[in-house]
Protein backbone atom coordinates (compact mmCIF):
# COMPACT_ATOMS: atom_id res chain seq x y z
CA UNK A 1 0.00 0.00 0.00
CA UNK A 2 1.46 3.39 -1.03
CA UNK A 3 2.00 6.34 1.30
CA UNK A 4 -1.30 7.94 2.36
CA UNK A 5 -2.27 11.55 1.73
CA UNK A 6 -4.42 14.07 3.59
CA UNK A 7 -7.11 13.43 0.96
CA UNK A 8 -7.39 9.76 1.97
CA UNK A 9 -10.40 9.05 4.16
CA UNK A 10 -10.52 8.17 7.81
CA UNK A 11 -11.80 4.58 7.93
CA UNK A 12 -14.03 3.74 10.89
CA UNK A 13 -14.85 0.09 11.66
CA UNK A 14 -18.18 -0.47 13.44
CA UNK A 15 -21.51 1.34 13.75
CA UNK A 16 -22.39 1.17 17.46
CA UNK A 17 -22.39 4.35 19.53
CA UNK A 18 -18.59 4.72 19.30
CA UNK A 19 -18.13 4.25 15.54
CA UNK A 20 -21.27 6.18 14.59
CA UNK A 21 -20.51 9.21 16.75
CA UNK A 22 -16.91 9.26 15.63
CA UNK A 23 -17.84 9.07 11.93
CA UNK A 24 -20.37 11.90 12.33
CA UNK A 25 -17.92 14.15 14.15
CA UNK A 26 -14.86 13.30 12.02
CA UNK A 27 -16.76 14.12 8.81
CA UNK A 28 -16.27 17.80 9.67
CA UNK A 29 -12.53 17.38 8.98
CA UNK A 30 -12.58 15.34 5.76
CA UNK A 31 -13.92 12.21 4.04
CA UNK A 32 -14.95 9.24 6.15
CA UNK A 33 -15.63 5.62 5.18
CA UNK A 34 -17.60 3.62 7.74
CA UNK A 35 -17.14 -0.14 7.37
CA UNK A 36 -19.59 -2.26 9.32
CA UNK A 37 -20.02 -6.00 9.32
CA UNK A 38 -23.78 -6.44 9.38
CA UNK A 39 -26.57 -3.94 8.93
CA UNK A 40 -25.91 -0.37 10.08
CA UNK A 41 -26.30 -0.08 13.86
CA UNK A 42 -26.04 -3.78 14.72
CA UNK A 43 -24.03 -4.31 17.92
CA UNK A 44 -24.19 -4.15 21.72
CA UNK A 45 -25.32 -0.52 21.72
CA UNK A 46 -28.57 -1.61 20.11
CA UNK A 47 -29.21 -3.93 23.09
CA UNK A 48 -28.29 -1.53 25.93
CA UNK A 49 -31.17 -1.26 28.36
CA UNK A 50 -30.32 0.69 31.51
CA UNK A 51 -28.91 3.86 30.01
CA UNK A 52 -25.99 6.27 30.18
CA UNK A 53 -24.57 7.76 33.37
CA UNK A 54 -24.01 11.52 33.75
CA UNK A 55 -24.05 13.75 36.84
CA UNK A 56 -26.80 16.17 35.80
CA UNK A 57 -29.17 16.10 38.76
CA UNK A 58 -29.05 19.14 41.04
CA UNK A 59 -28.30 16.87 44.01
CA UNK A 60 -25.49 15.09 42.16
CA UNK A 61 -21.89 16.18 41.51
CA UNK A 62 -19.10 15.26 39.10
CA UNK A 63 -16.96 14.51 42.17
CA UNK A 64 -19.49 11.90 43.36
CA UNK A 65 -19.59 10.27 39.92
CA UNK A 66 -15.77 10.17 39.91
CA UNK A 67 -15.74 8.67 43.43
CA UNK A 68 -18.27 5.95 42.51
CA UNK A 69 -16.33 5.07 39.34
CA UNK A 70 -13.04 4.85 41.24
CA UNK A 71 -14.64 2.68 43.94
CA UNK A 72 -15.98 0.23 41.32
CA UNK A 73 -12.59 0.21 39.55
CA UNK A 74 -10.94 -1.33 42.64
CA UNK A 75 -7.58 0.43 42.42
CA UNK A 76 -6.86 0.05 38.68
CA UNK A 77 -8.55 3.20 37.34
CA UNK A 78 -6.61 5.85 35.48
CA UNK A 79 -7.92 8.78 37.49
CA UNK A 80 -7.41 11.32 34.70
CA UNK A 81 -9.50 9.14 32.36
CA UNK A 82 -12.22 8.81 35.01
CA UNK A 83 -12.33 12.59 35.52
CA UNK A 84 -12.58 13.18 31.80
CA UNK A 85 -15.54 10.84 31.25
CA UNK A 86 -17.41 12.11 34.32
CA UNK A 87 -16.79 15.79 33.53
CA UNK A 88 -17.84 15.31 29.91
CA UNK A 89 -21.00 13.31 30.80
CA UNK A 90 -23.50 16.21 30.94
CA UNK A 91 -22.19 17.58 27.62
CA UNK A 92 -22.52 14.15 25.99
CA UNK A 93 -26.15 13.86 27.12
CA UNK A 94 -26.84 17.33 25.65
CA UNK A 95 -25.07 16.37 22.41
CA UNK A 96 -27.12 13.16 22.04
CA UNK A 97 -30.33 15.12 22.71
CA UNK A 98 -29.26 17.55 19.97
CA UNK A 99 -28.76 14.57 17.64
CA UNK A 100 -32.35 13.54 18.27
CA UNK A 101 -32.04 10.89 21.00
CA UNK A 102 -35.33 11.23 22.89
CA UNK A 103 -34.23 10.49 26.46
CA UNK A 104 -37.23 9.91 28.76
CA UNK A 105 -38.63 12.97 30.57
CA UNK A 106 -41.09 13.68 33.37
CA UNK A 107 -42.55 17.18 33.90
CA UNK A 108 -40.25 18.49 31.18
CA UNK A 109 -37.06 17.31 32.92
CA UNK A 110 -34.87 14.33 32.08
CA UNK A 111 -35.78 11.27 34.15
CA UNK A 112 -32.79 9.86 35.99
CA UNK A 113 -32.61 6.28 37.25
CA UNK A 114 -30.47 5.15 40.15
CA UNK A 115 -28.44 1.99 39.53
CA UNK A 116 -26.36 -0.30 41.74
CA UNK A 117 -23.11 1.27 43.09
CA UNK A 118 -24.15 4.79 41.97
CA UNK A 119 -24.60 7.14 44.95
CA UNK A 120 -27.16 9.28 43.09
CA UNK A 121 -29.84 9.05 40.41
CA UNK A 122 -27.77 9.73 37.29
CA UNK A 123 -28.72 7.34 34.48
CA UNK A 124 -30.58 8.80 31.49
CA UNK A 125 -32.64 6.30 29.51
CA UNK A 126 -34.92 6.23 26.49
CA UNK A 127 -38.09 4.25 25.76
CA UNK A 128 -37.89 2.86 29.31
CA UNK A 129 -35.44 -0.02 28.86
CA UNK A 130 -34.78 0.54 25.12
CA UNK A 131 -32.04 3.18 25.51
CA UNK A 132 -29.55 1.65 23.07
CA UNK A 133 -32.14 1.14 20.33
CA UNK A 134 -33.12 4.83 20.56
CA UNK A 135 -29.47 5.95 20.40
CA UNK A 136 -28.78 3.72 17.38
CA UNK A 137 -31.92 4.88 15.56
CA UNK A 138 -30.92 8.55 15.88
CA UNK A 139 -27.26 8.03 14.96
CA UNK A 140 -27.99 5.68 12.04
CA UNK A 141 -30.47 8.19 10.58
CA UNK A 142 -27.82 10.93 10.86
CA UNK A 143 -25.21 8.69 9.17
CA UNK A 144 -27.52 7.92 6.26
CA UNK A 145 -28.28 11.62 5.84
CA UNK A 146 -24.62 12.73 5.81
CA UNK A 147 -23.21 12.86 2.25
CA UNK A 148 -19.63 13.16 3.55
CA UNK A 149 -19.78 9.61 4.97
CA UNK A 150 -19.41 6.62 2.65
CA UNK A 151 -21.21 3.64 4.24
CA UNK A 152 -19.74 0.20 3.52
CA UNK A 153 -22.36 -2.09 5.07
CA UNK A 154 -21.95 -5.86 5.18
CA UNK A 155 -18.15 -5.58 5.01
CA UNK A 156 -15.94 -7.29 7.51
CA UNK A 157 -12.57 -5.78 8.52
CA UNK A 158 -9.85 -8.44 8.24
CA UNK A 159 -6.54 -6.62 8.65
CA UNK A 160 -5.13 -3.19 9.43
CA UNK A 161 -2.52 -2.42 6.76
CA UNK A 162 0.76 -1.14 8.22
CA UNK A 163 3.67 0.53 6.43
CA UNK A 164 6.82 2.01 8.01
CA UNK A 165 5.37 1.66 11.51
CA UNK A 166 2.07 3.41 10.70
CA UNK A 167 -1.50 2.26 9.99
CA UNK A 168 -2.16 3.19 6.34
CA UNK A 169 -5.29 1.28 5.37
CA UNK A 170 -7.73 -1.57 5.87
CA UNK A 171 -8.38 -4.88 4.14
CA UNK A 172 -11.98 -6.10 4.24
CA UNK A 173 -14.23 -8.84 2.91
CA UNK A 174 -17.65 -7.96 1.49
CA UNK A 175 -20.85 -9.97 1.91
CA UNK A 176 -20.48 -10.95 -1.76
CA UNK A 177 -17.14 -12.61 -0.98
CA UNK A 178 -15.11 -9.84 -2.68
CA UNK A 179 -12.05 -8.43 -0.94
CA UNK A 180 -11.27 -4.69 -0.73
CA UNK A 181 -8.14 -2.78 0.29
CA UNK A 182 -8.49 0.92 1.03
CA UNK A 183 -5.85 3.53 1.90
CA UNK A 184 -6.62 5.59 4.96
CA UNK A 185 -5.32 8.73 6.64
CA UNK A 186 -6.19 6.93 9.89
CA UNK A 187 -8.03 3.73 10.87
CA UNK A 188 -10.42 3.74 13.84
CA UNK A 189 -11.49 0.43 15.37
CA UNK A 190 -14.94 0.61 17.04
CA UNK A 191 -15.79 -3.09 16.89
CA UNK A 192 -17.39 -3.51 20.33
CA UNK A 193 -17.01 -6.40 22.74
CA UNK A 194 -15.60 -9.90 23.03
CA UNK A 195 -18.44 -11.76 24.76
CA UNK A 196 -18.34 -14.64 22.26
CA UNK A 197 -15.09 -15.79 23.81
CA UNK A 198 -17.53 -17.59 26.13
CA UNK A 199 -20.29 -20.13 25.56
CA UNK A 200 -22.66 -17.95 27.59
CA UNK A 201 -22.86 -14.25 26.72
CA UNK A 202 -25.33 -11.40 26.45
CA UNK A 203 -23.37 -9.94 23.51
CA UNK A 204 -24.58 -9.94 19.89
CA UNK A 205 -22.98 -12.40 17.43
CA UNK A 206 -20.49 -9.81 16.12
CA UNK A 207 -18.78 -9.47 19.54
CA UNK A 208 -15.83 -11.65 18.52
CA UNK A 209 -12.91 -9.51 19.77
CA UNK A 210 -12.11 -8.34 16.24
CA UNK A 211 -10.79 -4.90 17.26
CA UNK A 212 -8.25 -6.18 19.80
CA UNK A 213 -7.17 -8.98 17.43
CA UNK A 214 -6.68 -6.59 14.49
CA UNK A 215 -4.86 -4.06 16.68
CA UNK A 216 -2.63 -6.75 18.21
CA UNK A 217 -1.67 -8.21 14.83
CA UNK A 218 -0.91 -4.69 13.55
CA UNK A 219 1.63 -4.35 16.38
CA UNK A 220 -0.37 -2.22 18.85
CA UNK A 221 -0.41 -2.95 22.59
CA UNK A 222 -3.47 -4.53 24.25
CA UNK A 223 -4.37 -4.22 27.94
CA UNK A 224 -6.65 -5.37 30.80
CA UNK A 225 -7.68 -8.61 29.04
CA UNK A 226 -8.19 -10.55 32.27
CA UNK A 227 -11.00 -8.16 33.27
CA UNK A 228 -14.23 -9.62 31.89
CA UNK A 229 -17.51 -8.62 33.51
CA UNK A 230 -20.13 -11.35 33.86
CA UNK A 231 -23.77 -10.38 34.27
CA UNK A 232 -25.14 -12.61 37.06
CA UNK A 233 -28.57 -13.36 35.65
CA UNK A 234 -28.99 -14.04 31.95
CA UNK A 235 -31.90 -16.25 30.91
CA UNK A 236 -30.36 -19.73 30.64
CA UNK A 237 -32.38 -20.93 27.66
CA UNK A 238 -31.61 -20.86 23.96
CA UNK A 239 -28.43 -19.85 22.19
CA UNK A 240 -26.24 -16.82 22.95
CA UNK A 241 -26.89 -13.93 22.97
CA UNK A 242 -28.80 -14.71 26.15
CA UNK A 243 -31.48 -12.27 27.31
CA UNK A 244 -30.92 -10.27 30.48
CA UNK A 245 -33.09 -10.86 33.54
CA UNK A 246 -32.45 -7.45 35.02
CA UNK A 247 -31.31 -6.76 38.57
CA UNK A 248 -34.67 -5.11 39.20
CA UNK A 249 -36.33 -8.57 39.17
CA UNK A 250 -34.28 -9.45 42.23
CA UNK A 251 -34.89 -5.96 43.60
CA UNK A 252 -38.66 -6.62 43.52
CA UNK A 253 -38.29 -9.79 45.58
CA UNK A 254 -37.16 -12.53 43.17
CA UNK A 255 -35.12 -15.15 45.05
CA UNK A 256 -32.41 -17.46 43.68
CA UNK A 257 -32.75 -21.22 44.23
CA UNK A 258 -30.39 -24.07 43.42
CA UNK A 259 -31.59 -27.17 41.57
CA UNK A 260 -32.63 -28.71 44.91
CA UNK A 261 -34.93 -25.73 45.53
CA UNK A 262 -32.74 -24.21 48.27
CA UNK A 263 -32.38 -20.42 48.55
CA UNK A 264 -28.60 -19.94 48.88
CA UNK A 265 -27.83 -16.22 48.67
CA UNK A 266 -28.49 -15.39 52.38
CA UNK A 267 -25.48 -17.63 53.18
CA UNK A 268 -23.30 -15.87 50.59
CA UNK A 269 -23.73 -12.16 51.32
CA UNK A 270 -25.53 -9.98 53.92
CA UNK A 271 -27.52 -8.37 51.09
CA UNK A 272 -28.49 -11.85 49.76
CA UNK A 273 -29.81 -11.58 46.14
CA UNK A 274 -28.97 -7.85 46.09
CA UNK A 275 -25.26 -8.29 46.82
CA UNK A 276 -22.64 -6.99 44.36
CA UNK A 277 -22.92 -8.35 40.80
CA UNK A 278 -19.65 -10.29 40.92
CA UNK A 279 -20.53 -11.95 44.26
CA UNK A 280 -23.96 -13.02 42.96
CA UNK A 281 -22.44 -14.24 39.65
CA UNK A 282 -19.84 -16.38 41.42
CA UNK A 283 -22.40 -17.86 43.83
CA UNK A 284 -24.74 -18.77 40.96
CA UNK A 285 -21.90 -20.38 38.98
CA UNK A 286 -20.73 -22.39 42.00
CA UNK A 287 -24.20 -23.65 42.95
CA UNK A 288 -25.02 -24.56 39.33
CA UNK A 289 -21.75 -26.49 39.01
CA UNK A 290 -22.23 -28.26 42.36
CA UNK A 291 -25.61 -29.72 41.37
CA UNK A 292 -24.97 -29.89 37.64
CA UNK A 293 -28.09 -27.85 36.81
CA UNK A 294 -28.97 -24.19 36.37
CA UNK A 295 -30.00 -21.98 39.26
CA UNK A 296 -33.47 -20.44 38.99
CA UNK A 297 -35.19 -17.17 39.95
CA UNK A 298 -38.43 -17.67 41.85
CA UNK A 299 -41.16 -15.00 41.81
CA UNK A 300 -44.04 -17.37 42.55
CA UNK A 301 -44.65 -15.75 45.97
CA UNK A 302 -45.53 -12.42 44.29
CA UNK A 303 -48.78 -11.31 42.70
CA UNK A 304 -48.71 -12.59 39.06
CA UNK A 305 -50.55 -9.55 37.69
CA UNK A 306 -48.09 -7.19 39.32
CA UNK A 307 -45.08 -9.22 38.13
CA UNK A 308 -46.29 -9.07 34.51
CA UNK A 309 -47.11 -5.36 34.76
CA UNK A 310 -43.74 -4.48 36.31
CA UNK A 311 -41.57 -6.57 33.93
CA UNK A 312 -43.29 -6.75 30.55
CA UNK A 313 -40.00 -7.11 28.61
CA UNK A 314 -38.56 -9.92 30.75
CA UNK A 315 -41.97 -11.63 30.87
CA UNK A 316 -42.17 -11.55 27.07
CA UNK A 317 -38.64 -12.98 26.74
CA UNK A 318 -39.58 -15.81 29.11
CA UNK A 319 -42.87 -16.41 27.25
CA UNK A 320 -40.90 -16.77 24.00
CA UNK A 321 -39.32 -19.85 25.62
CA UNK A 322 -42.58 -21.20 27.06
CA UNK A 323 -41.94 -19.86 30.57
CA UNK A 324 -44.25 -17.75 32.74
CA UNK A 325 -42.14 -15.26 34.74
CA UNK A 326 -44.68 -15.21 37.58
CA UNK A 327 -45.54 -18.92 37.78
CA UNK A 328 -42.42 -20.85 36.68
CA UNK A 329 -38.94 -21.22 38.09
CA UNK A 330 -36.85 -19.20 35.61
CA UNK A 331 -33.39 -20.69 34.83
CA UNK A 332 -30.60 -18.10 34.98
CA UNK A 333 -26.85 -18.13 34.48
CA UNK A 334 -23.95 -15.71 34.63
CA UNK A 335 -22.93 -14.64 31.13
CA UNK A 336 -20.00 -12.69 29.70
CA UNK A 337 -21.29 -9.13 29.41
CA UNK A 338 -18.54 -6.51 29.05
CA UNK A 339 -14.86 -6.69 28.14
CA UNK A 340 -12.97 -4.09 30.13
CA UNK A 341 -9.83 -4.86 28.12
CA UNK A 342 -8.93 -4.20 24.50
CA UNK A 343 -6.49 -2.09 22.52
CA UNK A 344 -4.53 0.14 24.90
CA UNK A 345 -5.38 3.78 24.17
CA UNK A 346 -5.07 7.24 25.62
CA UNK A 347 -8.18 9.36 26.12
CA UNK A 348 -8.15 10.45 22.47
CA UNK A 349 -8.38 6.83 21.32
CA UNK A 350 -4.76 6.70 20.10
CA UNK A 351 -3.33 3.19 20.27
CA UNK A 352 0.43 2.68 20.49
CA UNK A 353 0.59 2.36 16.66
CA UNK A 354 0.56 5.76 14.89
CA UNK A 355 -2.47 6.17 12.64
CA UNK A 356 -4.50 3.51 14.51
CA UNK A 357 -7.25 4.50 16.95
CA UNK A 358 -9.64 2.41 19.04
CA UNK A 359 -12.84 3.71 20.65
CA UNK A 360 -15.73 2.18 22.60
CA UNK A 361 -15.71 -1.25 24.19
CA UNK A 362 -12.77 -2.51 22.07
CA UNK A 363 -10.50 0.14 23.66
CA UNK A 364 -8.80 -0.10 27.06
CA UNK A 365 -8.45 3.44 28.43
CA UNK A 366 -8.19 2.65 32.14
CA UNK A 367 -11.41 4.58 32.86
CA UNK A 368 -13.15 1.43 34.16
CA UNK A 369 -10.23 0.18 36.23
CA UNK A 370 -10.80 -3.44 37.25
CA UNK A 371 -14.59 -3.26 37.01
CA UNK A 372 -16.96 -1.06 35.01
CA UNK A 373 -19.54 0.93 36.92
CA UNK A 374 -23.01 0.26 35.45
CA UNK A 375 -23.95 2.66 32.61
CA UNK A 376 -20.42 4.03 32.29
CA UNK A 377 -19.93 1.90 29.13
CA UNK A 378 -22.03 4.05 26.80
CA UNK A 379 -20.63 7.18 28.46
CA UNK A 380 -16.99 6.21 27.92
CA UNK A 381 -17.71 5.23 24.30
CA UNK A 382 -19.32 8.63 23.58
CA UNK A 383 -16.58 10.63 25.31
CA UNK A 384 -13.78 8.72 23.60
CA UNK A 385 -15.40 8.93 20.14
CA UNK A 386 -15.75 12.70 20.44
CA UNK A 387 -12.18 13.14 21.69
CA UNK A 388 -10.79 10.88 18.94
CA UNK A 389 -12.68 12.83 16.26
CA UNK A 390 -11.00 16.00 17.55
CA UNK A 391 -7.59 14.29 17.58
CA UNK A 392 -8.06 13.17 13.95
CA UNK A 393 -8.26 16.84 12.98
CA UNK A 394 -4.91 17.56 14.66
CA UNK A 395 -1.45 16.87 13.34
CA UNK A 396 0.40 13.62 13.99
CA UNK A 397 2.97 15.46 16.06
CA UNK A 398 0.72 14.96 19.07
CA UNK A 399 0.99 11.19 18.78
CA UNK A 400 2.24 10.02 22.15
CA UNK A 401 5.62 8.35 22.07
CA UNK A 402 6.05 5.26 24.18
CA UNK A 403 9.04 3.48 25.55
CA UNK A 404 7.63 0.23 24.18
CA UNK A 405 9.61 -1.60 21.52
CA UNK A 406 8.13 -1.53 18.03
CA UNK A 407 6.49 -4.82 17.13
CA UNK A 408 6.28 -5.90 13.51
CA UNK A 409 2.80 -6.55 12.15
CA UNK A 410 1.72 -10.15 11.58
CA UNK A 411 -0.72 -11.17 8.85
CA UNK A 412 -3.89 -12.95 10.00
CA UNK A 413 -4.04 -16.69 9.26
CA UNK A 414 -5.41 -17.61 5.81
CA UNK A 415 -9.05 -18.66 6.31
CA UNK A 416 -9.70 -22.24 5.24
CA UNK A 417 -13.39 -22.67 6.01
CA UNK A 418 -15.94 -23.04 8.76
CA UNK A 419 -14.53 -22.69 12.27
CA UNK A 420 -17.74 -23.74 14.06
CA UNK A 421 -16.22 -26.68 15.95
CA UNK A 422 -13.07 -24.71 16.92
CA UNK A 423 -15.18 -21.75 18.02
CA UNK A 424 -17.33 -23.95 20.27
CA UNK A 425 -14.16 -25.48 21.74
CA UNK A 426 -12.76 -21.98 22.48
CA UNK A 427 -16.03 -20.91 24.10
CA UNK A 428 -16.41 -24.02 26.27
CA UNK A 429 -12.74 -23.91 27.29
CA UNK A 430 -12.97 -20.23 28.25
CA UNK A 431 -16.20 -20.79 30.18
CA UNK A 432 -14.74 -23.69 32.18
CA UNK A 433 -11.22 -22.39 32.81
CA UNK A 434 -11.21 -18.59 32.37
CA UNK A 435 -14.75 -17.84 33.56
CA UNK A 436 -16.39 -16.31 36.60
CA UNK A 437 -13.97 -18.03 39.00
CA UNK A 438 -10.40 -18.93 38.01
CA UNK A 439 -7.50 -20.84 39.54
CA UNK A 440 -3.99 -21.85 38.44
CA UNK A 441 -4.92 -25.44 37.52
CA UNK A 442 -7.97 -24.46 35.45
CA UNK A 443 -6.06 -21.65 33.73
CA UNK A 444 -3.15 -23.93 32.83
CA UNK A 445 -5.55 -26.54 31.43
CA UNK A 446 -7.39 -23.85 29.44
CA UNK A 447 -4.13 -22.48 28.03
CA UNK A 448 -3.03 -25.95 26.92
CA UNK A 449 -6.40 -26.63 25.30
CA UNK A 450 -6.41 -23.25 23.49
CA UNK A 451 -2.83 -23.73 22.25
CA UNK A 452 -3.81 -27.11 20.79
CA UNK A 453 -6.66 -25.66 18.70
CA UNK A 454 -5.87 -24.96 15.04
CA UNK A 455 -5.66 -21.48 13.50
CA UNK A 456 -6.81 -20.72 9.97
CA UNK A 457 -10.48 -21.69 10.10
CA UNK A 458 -12.57 -18.51 9.74
CA UNK A 459 -11.48 -14.96 10.63
CA UNK A 460 -13.83 -14.47 13.62
CA UNK A 461 -12.79 -17.79 15.15
CA UNK A 462 -9.11 -16.93 14.63
CA UNK A 463 -9.70 -13.63 16.45
CA UNK A 464 -11.42 -15.41 19.34
CA UNK A 465 -8.60 -17.96 19.55
CA UNK A 466 -5.92 -15.25 19.60
CA UNK A 467 -7.65 -13.12 22.26
CA UNK A 468 -8.75 -16.20 24.23
CA UNK A 469 -5.13 -17.32 24.56
CA UNK A 470 -4.05 -13.86 25.72
CA UNK A 471 -6.99 -13.61 28.15
CA UNK A 472 -6.04 -16.95 29.72
CA UNK A 473 -2.42 -15.77 30.01
CA UNK A 474 -3.53 -12.44 31.52
CA UNK A 475 -5.77 -14.20 34.06
CA UNK A 476 -2.85 -16.46 35.03
CA UNK A 477 -0.51 -13.47 35.35
CA UNK A 478 -2.77 -11.66 37.84
CA UNK A 479 -2.29 -13.79 40.97
CA UNK A 480 -4.82 -11.87 43.06
CA UNK A 481 -8.54 -11.11 43.04
CA UNK A 482 -9.55 -7.61 42.01
CA UNK A 483 -12.74 -6.19 40.49
CA UNK A 484 -14.09 -8.46 37.78
CA UNK A 485 -11.15 -10.89 38.09
CA UNK A 486 -11.57 -13.57 40.78
CA UNK A 487 -8.94 -16.19 41.57
CA UNK A 488 -10.18 -18.94 43.92
CA UNK A 489 -6.51 -19.63 44.79
CA UNK A 490 -5.77 -15.93 45.49
CA UNK A 491 -9.10 -14.62 46.84
CA UNK A 492 -7.78 -11.25 48.09
CA UNK A 493 -6.38 -8.16 46.37
CA UNK A 494 -2.59 -7.77 46.51
CA UNK A 495 -1.54 -4.10 46.75
CA UNK A 496 1.68 -4.91 44.86
CA UNK A 497 -0.42 -5.92 41.83
CA UNK A 498 -2.46 -2.71 41.58
CA UNK A 499 -1.07 -2.17 38.07
CA UNK A 500 -2.58 -2.72 34.65
CA UNK A 501 -1.11 -5.43 32.44
CA UNK A 502 -0.51 -4.67 28.77
CA UNK A 503 0.39 -7.16 26.01
CA UNK A 504 2.84 -6.34 23.26
CA UNK A 505 3.53 -8.94 20.58
CA UNK A 506 2.01 -11.54 22.92
CA UNK A 507 4.25 -10.65 25.89
CA UNK A 508 3.16 -9.02 29.18
CA UNK A 509 4.22 -5.48 30.09
CA UNK A 510 3.28 -3.89 33.43
CA UNK A 511 1.99 -0.33 33.15
CA UNK A 512 3.17 2.09 35.82
CA UNK A 513 0.51 3.04 38.40
CA UNK A 514 -1.82 5.58 36.78
CA UNK A 515 -0.97 8.65 38.92
CA UNK A 516 2.65 8.37 37.73
CA UNK A 517 1.58 8.77 34.13
CA UNK A 518 2.12 12.14 32.51
CA UNK A 519 -0.81 13.94 30.95
CA UNK A 520 -1.86 12.04 27.83
CA UNK A 521 1.49 10.31 27.39
CA UNK A 522 1.41 6.55 27.30
CA UNK A 523 4.61 6.19 29.26
CA UNK A 524 5.12 2.47 29.57
CA UNK A 525 7.86 0.40 31.06
CA UNK A 526 8.87 -3.16 30.34
CA UNK A 527 8.00 -5.64 33.10
C1 LIG B 1 -27.42 -6.67 26.60
C2 LIG B 1 -26.51 -5.51 26.92
C3 LIG B 1 -26.99 -4.46 27.70
C4 LIG B 1 -26.14 -3.38 27.98
N1 LIG B 1 -26.64 -2.31 28.72
C5 LIG B 1 -25.84 -1.23 28.92
C6 LIG B 1 -26.35 -0.07 29.57
O1 LIG B 1 -27.52 0.01 29.93
N2 LIG B 1 -25.50 0.99 29.76
C7 LIG B 1 -24.18 0.96 29.36
O2 LIG B 1 -23.47 1.95 29.55
N3 LIG B 1 -23.69 -0.12 28.74
C8 LIG B 1 -24.49 -1.20 28.49
N4 LIG B 1 -23.97 -2.29 27.84
C9 LIG B 1 -22.61 -2.18 27.28
C10 LIG B 1 -22.67 -1.23 26.08
O3 LIG B 1 -23.87 -1.42 25.38
C11 LIG B 1 -21.50 -1.45 25.13
O4 LIG B 1 -20.30 -1.44 25.83
C12 LIG B 1 -21.44 -0.34 24.08
O5 LIG B 1 -22.69 -0.22 23.44
C13 LIG B 1 -20.36 -0.65 23.06
O6 LIG B 1 -20.46 0.27 22.00
P1 LIG B 1 -19.46 0.13 20.79
O7 LIG B 1 -19.83 1.18 19.82
O8 LIG B 1 -18.08 0.09 21.30
O9 LIG B 1 -19.73 -1.33 20.19
P2 LIG B 1 -21.03 -1.99 19.53
O10 LIG B 1 -22.26 -1.22 19.80
O11 LIG B 1 -21.02 -3.42 19.92
O12 LIG B 1 -20.72 -1.87 17.98
C14 LIG B 1 -19.67 -2.60 17.37
C15 LIG B 1 -19.81 -2.50 15.87
O13 LIG B 1 -18.68 -3.05 15.22
C16 LIG B 1 -19.09 -3.91 14.16
N5 LIG B 1 -18.01 -4.87 13.92
C17 LIG B 1 -17.47 -5.76 14.80
N6 LIG B 1 -16.45 -6.43 14.22
C18 LIG B 1 -16.34 -5.95 12.94
C19 LIG B 1 -15.48 -6.24 11.85
N7 LIG B 1 -14.51 -7.16 11.91
N8 LIG B 1 -15.66 -5.55 10.68
C20 LIG B 1 -16.64 -4.62 10.57
N9 LIG B 1 -17.48 -4.31 11.58
C21 LIG B 1 -17.33 -4.97 12.76
C22 LIG B 1 -20.40 -4.50 14.68
O14 LIG B 1 -21.17 -5.02 13.62
C23 LIG B 1 -21.01 -3.25 15.32
O15 LIG B 1 -21.63 -2.43 14.35
C24 LIG B 1 -24.80 -3.38 27.54
C25 LIG B 1 -24.33 -4.44 26.76
C26 LIG B 1 -25.18 -5.50 26.44
C27 LIG B 1 -24.65 -6.62 25.59
mmCIF file of C-alpha atoms in Angstrom, residues 7 33 40 64 77 111 164-165 202 246 277 289 291 305 332 343 348 403 421 487 489 501 508 513 519:
data_model
loop_
_atom_site.group_PDB
_atom_site.id
_atom_site.type_symbol
_atom_site.label_atom_id
_atom_site.label_comp_id
_atom_site.label_asym_id
_atom_site.label_seq_id
_atom_site.Cartn_x
_atom_site.Cartn_y
_atom_site.Cartn_z
ATOM 1 C CA UNK A 7 -7.107 13.433 0.963
ATOM 2 C CA UNK A 33 -15.633 5.615 5.178
ATOM 3 C CA UNK A 40 -25.909 -0.371 10.081
ATOM 4 C CA UNK A 64 -19.487 11.903 43.357
ATOM 5 C CA UNK A 77 -8.554 3.205 37.341
ATOM 6 C CA UNK A 111 -35.783 11.271 34.148
ATOM 7 C CA UNK A 164 6.818 2.013 8.006
ATOM 8 C CA UNK A 165 5.370 1.655 11.506
ATOM 9 C CA UNK A 202 -25.331 -11.404 26.451
ATOM 10 C CA UNK A 246 -32.453 -7.446 35.023
ATOM 11 C CA UNK A 277 -22.915 -8.349 40.803
ATOM 12 C CA UNK A 289 -21.745 -26.490 39.011
ATOM 13 C CA UNK A 291 -25.611 -29.716 41.372
ATOM 14 C CA UNK A 305 -50.552 -9.553 37.689
ATOM 15 C CA UNK A 332 -30.603 -18.102 34.975
ATOM 16 C CA UNK A 343 -6.491 -2.092 22.517
ATOM 17 C CA UNK A 348 -8.149 10.445 22.473
ATOM 18 C CA UNK A 403 9.045 3.475 25.547
ATOM 19 C CA UNK A 421 -16.222 -26.681 15.952
ATOM 20 C CA UNK A 487 -8.936 -16.193 41.569
ATOM 21 C CA UNK A 489 -6.510 -19.635 44.788
ATOM 22 C CA UNK A 501 -1.110 -5.434 32.438
ATOM 23 C CA UNK A 508 3.159 -9.016 29.178
ATOM 24 C CA UNK A 513 0.514 3.043 38.398
ATOM 25 C CA UNK A 519 -0.809 13.944 30.952
#
